[in-house]
Tab-separated table of C-alpha atoms in Angstrom:
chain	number	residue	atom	x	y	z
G	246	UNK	CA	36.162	0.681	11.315
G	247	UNK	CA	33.823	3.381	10.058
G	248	UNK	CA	32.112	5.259	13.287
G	249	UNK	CA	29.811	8.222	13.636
G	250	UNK	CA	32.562	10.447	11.713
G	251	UNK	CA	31.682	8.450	8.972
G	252	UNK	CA	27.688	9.823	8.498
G	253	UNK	CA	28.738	12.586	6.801
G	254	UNK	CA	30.420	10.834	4.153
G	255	UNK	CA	27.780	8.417	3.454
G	256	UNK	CA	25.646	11.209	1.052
G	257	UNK	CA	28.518	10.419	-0.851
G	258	UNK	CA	27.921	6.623	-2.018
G	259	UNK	CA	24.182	7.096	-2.104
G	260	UNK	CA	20.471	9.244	-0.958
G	261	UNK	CA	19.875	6.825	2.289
G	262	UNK	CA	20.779	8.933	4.952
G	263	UNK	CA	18.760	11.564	3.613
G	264	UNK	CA	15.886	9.263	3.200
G	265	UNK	CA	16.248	8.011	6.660
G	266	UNK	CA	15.892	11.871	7.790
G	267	UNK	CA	19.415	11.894	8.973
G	268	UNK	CA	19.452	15.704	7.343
G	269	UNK	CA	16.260	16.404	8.757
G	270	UNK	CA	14.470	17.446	11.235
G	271	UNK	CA	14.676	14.156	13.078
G	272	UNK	CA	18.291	13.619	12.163
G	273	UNK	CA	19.622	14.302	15.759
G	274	UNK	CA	17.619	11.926	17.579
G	275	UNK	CA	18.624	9.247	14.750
G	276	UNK	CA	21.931	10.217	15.209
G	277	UNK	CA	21.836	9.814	18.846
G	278	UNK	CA	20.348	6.209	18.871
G	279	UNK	CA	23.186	5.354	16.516
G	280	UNK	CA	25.817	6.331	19.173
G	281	UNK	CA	24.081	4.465	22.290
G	282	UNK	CA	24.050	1.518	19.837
G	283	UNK	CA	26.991	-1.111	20.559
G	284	UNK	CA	30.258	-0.613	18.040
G	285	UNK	CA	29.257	-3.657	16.402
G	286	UNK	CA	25.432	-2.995	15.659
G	287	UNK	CA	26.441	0.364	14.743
G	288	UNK	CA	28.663	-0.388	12.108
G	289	UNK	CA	26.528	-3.063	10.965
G	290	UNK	CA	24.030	0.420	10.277
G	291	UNK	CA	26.186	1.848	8.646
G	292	UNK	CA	27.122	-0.347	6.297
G	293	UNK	CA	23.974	-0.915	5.427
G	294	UNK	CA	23.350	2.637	4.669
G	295	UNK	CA	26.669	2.670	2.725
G	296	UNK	CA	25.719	-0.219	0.620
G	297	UNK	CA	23.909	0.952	-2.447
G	298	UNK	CA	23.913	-2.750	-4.530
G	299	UNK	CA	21.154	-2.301	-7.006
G	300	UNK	CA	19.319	0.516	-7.747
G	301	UNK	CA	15.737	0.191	-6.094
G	302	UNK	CA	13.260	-0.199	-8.517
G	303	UNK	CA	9.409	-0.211	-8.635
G	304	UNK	CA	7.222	0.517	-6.183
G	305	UNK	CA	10.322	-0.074	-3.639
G	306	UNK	CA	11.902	2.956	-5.226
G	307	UNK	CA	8.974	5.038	-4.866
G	308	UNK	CA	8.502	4.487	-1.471
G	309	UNK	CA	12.595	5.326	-1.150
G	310	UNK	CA	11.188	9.204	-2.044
G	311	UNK	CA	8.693	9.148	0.960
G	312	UNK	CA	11.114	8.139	3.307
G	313	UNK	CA	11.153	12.003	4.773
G	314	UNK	CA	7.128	11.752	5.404
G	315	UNK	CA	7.221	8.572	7.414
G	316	UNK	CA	6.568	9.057	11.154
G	317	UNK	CA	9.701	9.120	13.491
G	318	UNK	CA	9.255	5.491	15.203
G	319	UNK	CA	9.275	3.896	11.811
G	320	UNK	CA	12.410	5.808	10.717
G	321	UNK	CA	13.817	4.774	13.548
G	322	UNK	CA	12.822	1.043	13.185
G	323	UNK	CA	14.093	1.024	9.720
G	324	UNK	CA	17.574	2.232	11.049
G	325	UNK	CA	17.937	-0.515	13.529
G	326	UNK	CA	16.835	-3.196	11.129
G	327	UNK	CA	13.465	-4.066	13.344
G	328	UNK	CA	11.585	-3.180	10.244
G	329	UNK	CA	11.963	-3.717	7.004
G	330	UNK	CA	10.294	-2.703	3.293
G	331	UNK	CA	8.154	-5.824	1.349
G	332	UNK	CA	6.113	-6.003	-1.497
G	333	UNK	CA	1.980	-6.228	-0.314
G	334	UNK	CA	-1.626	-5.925	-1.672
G	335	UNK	CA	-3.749	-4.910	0.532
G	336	UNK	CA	-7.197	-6.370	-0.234
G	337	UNK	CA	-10.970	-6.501	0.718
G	338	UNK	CA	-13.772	-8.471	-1.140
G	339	UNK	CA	-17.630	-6.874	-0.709
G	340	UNK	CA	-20.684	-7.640	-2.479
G	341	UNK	CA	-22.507	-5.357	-5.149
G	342	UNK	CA	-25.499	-5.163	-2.978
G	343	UNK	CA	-26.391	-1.419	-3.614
G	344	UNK	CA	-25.153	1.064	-5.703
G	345	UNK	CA	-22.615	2.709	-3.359
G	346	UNK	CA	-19.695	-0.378	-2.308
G	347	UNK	CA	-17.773	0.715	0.671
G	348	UNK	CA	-14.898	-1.181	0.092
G	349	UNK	CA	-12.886	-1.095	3.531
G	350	UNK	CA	-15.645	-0.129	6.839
G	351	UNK	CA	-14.196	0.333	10.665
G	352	UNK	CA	-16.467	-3.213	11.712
G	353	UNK	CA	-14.699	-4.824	8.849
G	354	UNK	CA	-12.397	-8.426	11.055
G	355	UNK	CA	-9.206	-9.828	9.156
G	356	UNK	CA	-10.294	-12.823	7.433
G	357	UNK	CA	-7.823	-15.096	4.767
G	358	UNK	CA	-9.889	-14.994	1.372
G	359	UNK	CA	-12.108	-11.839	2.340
G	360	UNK	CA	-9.424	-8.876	3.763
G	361	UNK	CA	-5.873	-8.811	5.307
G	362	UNK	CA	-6.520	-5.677	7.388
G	363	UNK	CA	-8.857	-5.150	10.003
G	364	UNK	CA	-11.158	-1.995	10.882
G	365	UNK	CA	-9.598	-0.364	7.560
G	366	UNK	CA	-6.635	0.363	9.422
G	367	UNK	CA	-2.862	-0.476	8.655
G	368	UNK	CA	-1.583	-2.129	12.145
G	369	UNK	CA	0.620	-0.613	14.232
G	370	UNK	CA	4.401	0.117	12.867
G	371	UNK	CA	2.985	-0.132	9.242
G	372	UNK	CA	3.016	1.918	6.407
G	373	UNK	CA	2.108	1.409	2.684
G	374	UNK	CA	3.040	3.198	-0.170
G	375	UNK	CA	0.319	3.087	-2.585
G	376	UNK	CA	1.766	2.248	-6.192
G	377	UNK	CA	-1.195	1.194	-7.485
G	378	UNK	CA	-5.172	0.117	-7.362
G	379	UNK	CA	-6.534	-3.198	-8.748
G	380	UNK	CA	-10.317	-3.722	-9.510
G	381	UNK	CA	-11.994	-7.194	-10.129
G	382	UNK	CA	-15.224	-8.608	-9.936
G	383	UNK	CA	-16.555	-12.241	-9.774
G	384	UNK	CA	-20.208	-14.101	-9.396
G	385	UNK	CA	-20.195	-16.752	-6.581
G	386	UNK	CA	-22.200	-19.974	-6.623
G	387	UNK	CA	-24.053	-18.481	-3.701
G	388	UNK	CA	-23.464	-16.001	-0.735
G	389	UNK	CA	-21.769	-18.140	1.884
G	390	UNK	CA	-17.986	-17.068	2.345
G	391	UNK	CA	-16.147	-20.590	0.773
G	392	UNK	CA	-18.359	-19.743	-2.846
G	393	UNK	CA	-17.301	-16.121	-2.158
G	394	UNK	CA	-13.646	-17.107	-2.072
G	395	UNK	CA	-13.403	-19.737	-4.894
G	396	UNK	CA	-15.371	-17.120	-7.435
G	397	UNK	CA	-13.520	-16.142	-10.255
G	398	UNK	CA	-12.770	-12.534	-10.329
G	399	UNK	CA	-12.315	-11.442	-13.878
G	400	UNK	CA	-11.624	-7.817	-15.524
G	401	UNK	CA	-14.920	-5.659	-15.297
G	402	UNK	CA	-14.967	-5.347	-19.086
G	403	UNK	CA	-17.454	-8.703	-18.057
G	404	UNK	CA	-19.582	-6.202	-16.041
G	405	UNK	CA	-20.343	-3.242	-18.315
G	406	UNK	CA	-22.603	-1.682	-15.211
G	407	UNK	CA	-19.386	-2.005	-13.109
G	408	UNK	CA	-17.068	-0.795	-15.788
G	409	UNK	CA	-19.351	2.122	-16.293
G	410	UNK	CA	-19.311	3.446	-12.189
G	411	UNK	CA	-16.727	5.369	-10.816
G	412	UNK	CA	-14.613	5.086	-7.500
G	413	UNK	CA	-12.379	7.118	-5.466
G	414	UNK	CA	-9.507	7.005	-2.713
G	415	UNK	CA	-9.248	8.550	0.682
G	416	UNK	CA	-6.784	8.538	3.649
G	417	UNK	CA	-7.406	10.412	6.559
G	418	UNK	CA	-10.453	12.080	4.751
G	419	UNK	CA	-7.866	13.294	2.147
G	420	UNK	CA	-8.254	12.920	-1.417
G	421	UNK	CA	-5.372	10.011	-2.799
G	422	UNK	CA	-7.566	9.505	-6.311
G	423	UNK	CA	-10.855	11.482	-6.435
G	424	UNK	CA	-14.057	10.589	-8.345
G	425	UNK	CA	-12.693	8.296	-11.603
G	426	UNK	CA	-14.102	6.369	-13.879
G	427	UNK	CA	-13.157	2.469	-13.757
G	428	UNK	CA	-12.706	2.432	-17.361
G	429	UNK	CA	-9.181	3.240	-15.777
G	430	UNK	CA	-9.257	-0.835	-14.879
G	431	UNK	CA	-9.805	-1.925	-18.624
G	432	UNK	CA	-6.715	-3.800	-18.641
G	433	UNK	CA	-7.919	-7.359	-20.276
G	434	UNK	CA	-6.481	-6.620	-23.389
G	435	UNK	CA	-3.125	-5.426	-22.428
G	436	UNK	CA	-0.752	-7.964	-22.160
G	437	UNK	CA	2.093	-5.726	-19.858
G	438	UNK	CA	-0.318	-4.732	-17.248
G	439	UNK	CA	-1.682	-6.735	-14.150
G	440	UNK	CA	-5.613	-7.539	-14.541
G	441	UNK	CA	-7.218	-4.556	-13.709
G	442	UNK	CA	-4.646	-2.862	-12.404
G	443	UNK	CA	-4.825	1.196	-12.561
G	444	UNK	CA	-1.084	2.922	-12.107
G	445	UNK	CA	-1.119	5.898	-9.700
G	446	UNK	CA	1.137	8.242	-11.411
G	447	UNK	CA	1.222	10.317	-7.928
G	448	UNK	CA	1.462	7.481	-5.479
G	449	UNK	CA	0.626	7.995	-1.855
G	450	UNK	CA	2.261	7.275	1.120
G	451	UNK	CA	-0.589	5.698	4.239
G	452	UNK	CA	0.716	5.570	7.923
G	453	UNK	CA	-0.793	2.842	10.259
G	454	UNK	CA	-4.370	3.603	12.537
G	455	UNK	CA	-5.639	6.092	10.154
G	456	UNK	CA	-9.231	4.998	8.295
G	457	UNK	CA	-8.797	3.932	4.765
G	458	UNK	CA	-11.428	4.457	2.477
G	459	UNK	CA	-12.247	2.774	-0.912
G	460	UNK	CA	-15.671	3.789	-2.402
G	461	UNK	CA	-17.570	2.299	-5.695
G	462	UNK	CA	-20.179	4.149	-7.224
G	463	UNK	CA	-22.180	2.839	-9.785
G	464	UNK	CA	-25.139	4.970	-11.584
G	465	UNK	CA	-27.039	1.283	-12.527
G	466	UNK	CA	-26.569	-2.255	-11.505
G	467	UNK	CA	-28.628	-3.400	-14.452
G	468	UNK	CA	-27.278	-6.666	-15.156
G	469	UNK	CA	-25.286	-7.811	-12.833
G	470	UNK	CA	-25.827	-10.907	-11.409
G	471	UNK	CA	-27.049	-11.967	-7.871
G	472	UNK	CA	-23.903	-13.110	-5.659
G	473	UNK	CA	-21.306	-10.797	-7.847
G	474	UNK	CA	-18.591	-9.791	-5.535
G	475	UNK	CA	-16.189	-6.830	-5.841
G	476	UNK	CA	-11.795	-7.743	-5.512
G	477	UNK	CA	-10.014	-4.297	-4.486
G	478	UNK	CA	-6.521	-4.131	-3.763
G	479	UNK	CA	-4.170	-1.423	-2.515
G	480	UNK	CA	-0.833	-2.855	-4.466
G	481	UNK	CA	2.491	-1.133	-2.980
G	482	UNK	CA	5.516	-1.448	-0.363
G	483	UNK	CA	4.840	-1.881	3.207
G	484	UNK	CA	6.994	-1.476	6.314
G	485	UNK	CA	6.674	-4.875	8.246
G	486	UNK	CA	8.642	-6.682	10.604
């Protein structure tokens, strides 16, 4: 049975230990909650660091390279199997009732249809690797929250005032994408990419109780319809339970 000799060894099969910050600066205190672990939950670690299977792909594989910037209690988590990497879209819905859309606010509630976060925070133990940003917009019947929900959120090459605004990204107060234009979300016509879904070529890693901040800027909102409604989405891998 492989024990703690073993560590060293597993650089040699693949870049997990290193990811998990067993090389780094937290590498000792991982290290030492492997060896107060039972023999049979720590080889059952091990192996799973040792087993490479199929090369991570995607987002999955991105977030595999920001392994060393996650906080220590996640690292740790991951190592003992308590949490785990899925794919998520983080999302919020808000109405184009001015020209500046806040897309995530700290009085923001969870609510199924509207957002899945609450206070534009990532709960506690979570963090998202953002891959990529999706942009949609849709005119409800009216304003109450079941038209909301069954709109139809199309591309916003059907809102040219949309189209022609600009948004940016920020985490912490730091700059993920600064001011773009959404012409980046032009996607209707391109039959390999997501509806308006913009690529990060840099993505960016977000830890859990730290304000998220989506902002829409448009110069006009000539022509766009009363009840027209605004999809974000933060598309990525999460740690979760």
């Amino acid at each position: 049975m492989l024990g703690l000799d073993g560590l060293a060894a597993i650089e040699e099969y693949n870049n997990q230990g290193a990811l998990l910050g067993l090389d780094g600066p937290e590498g000792d205190e991982i290290i030492g909650e492997l060896r107060r672990m039972n023999p049979l939950k720590r080889q059952r670690t091990i192996n799973k660091l040792s087993n490479t299977g199929a090369p991570s792909k995607g987002s999955r594989a991105e977030m595999e390279k920001f392994f060393a910037e996650l906080p220590a209690s996640i690292k740790e988590a991951l190592v003992k199997g308590d949490l785990r990497l899925a794919d998520t879209c983080i999302y919020s819905i808000k109405p184009v009732n001015s020209k500046t859309i806040k897309m995530w606010e700290t009085q923001d509630d969870k609510e199924v249809g509207l957002r899945n976060i609450s206070n534009a925070k990532l709960p506690k133990n979570q963090a998202l690797l953002v891959s990529g940003v999706i942009l949609l917009a849709g005119t409800a019947a009216d304003s109450t929250k079941d038209k909301i929900i069954a709109a139809e959120y199309k591309g916003l090459e059907n809102f040219p005032a949309l189209l022609n605004g600009e948004f940016n990204l920020k985490y912490n107060k730091k700059q993920i994408v600064p001011e773009t234009s959404n012409y980046v979300f032009r996607t209707q016509n391109y039959n390999y990419v997501p509806l308006g879904y913009y690529k990060l070529s840099n993505p960016r890693l977000i830890v859990d109780d730290v304000l998220i901040e989506l902002t829409i800027d448009l110069g006009s909102t000539d022509g766009v319809p009363a009840n027209t409604y605004i999809y974000a989405g933060l598309h990525g891998t999460i740690t979760t339970p």
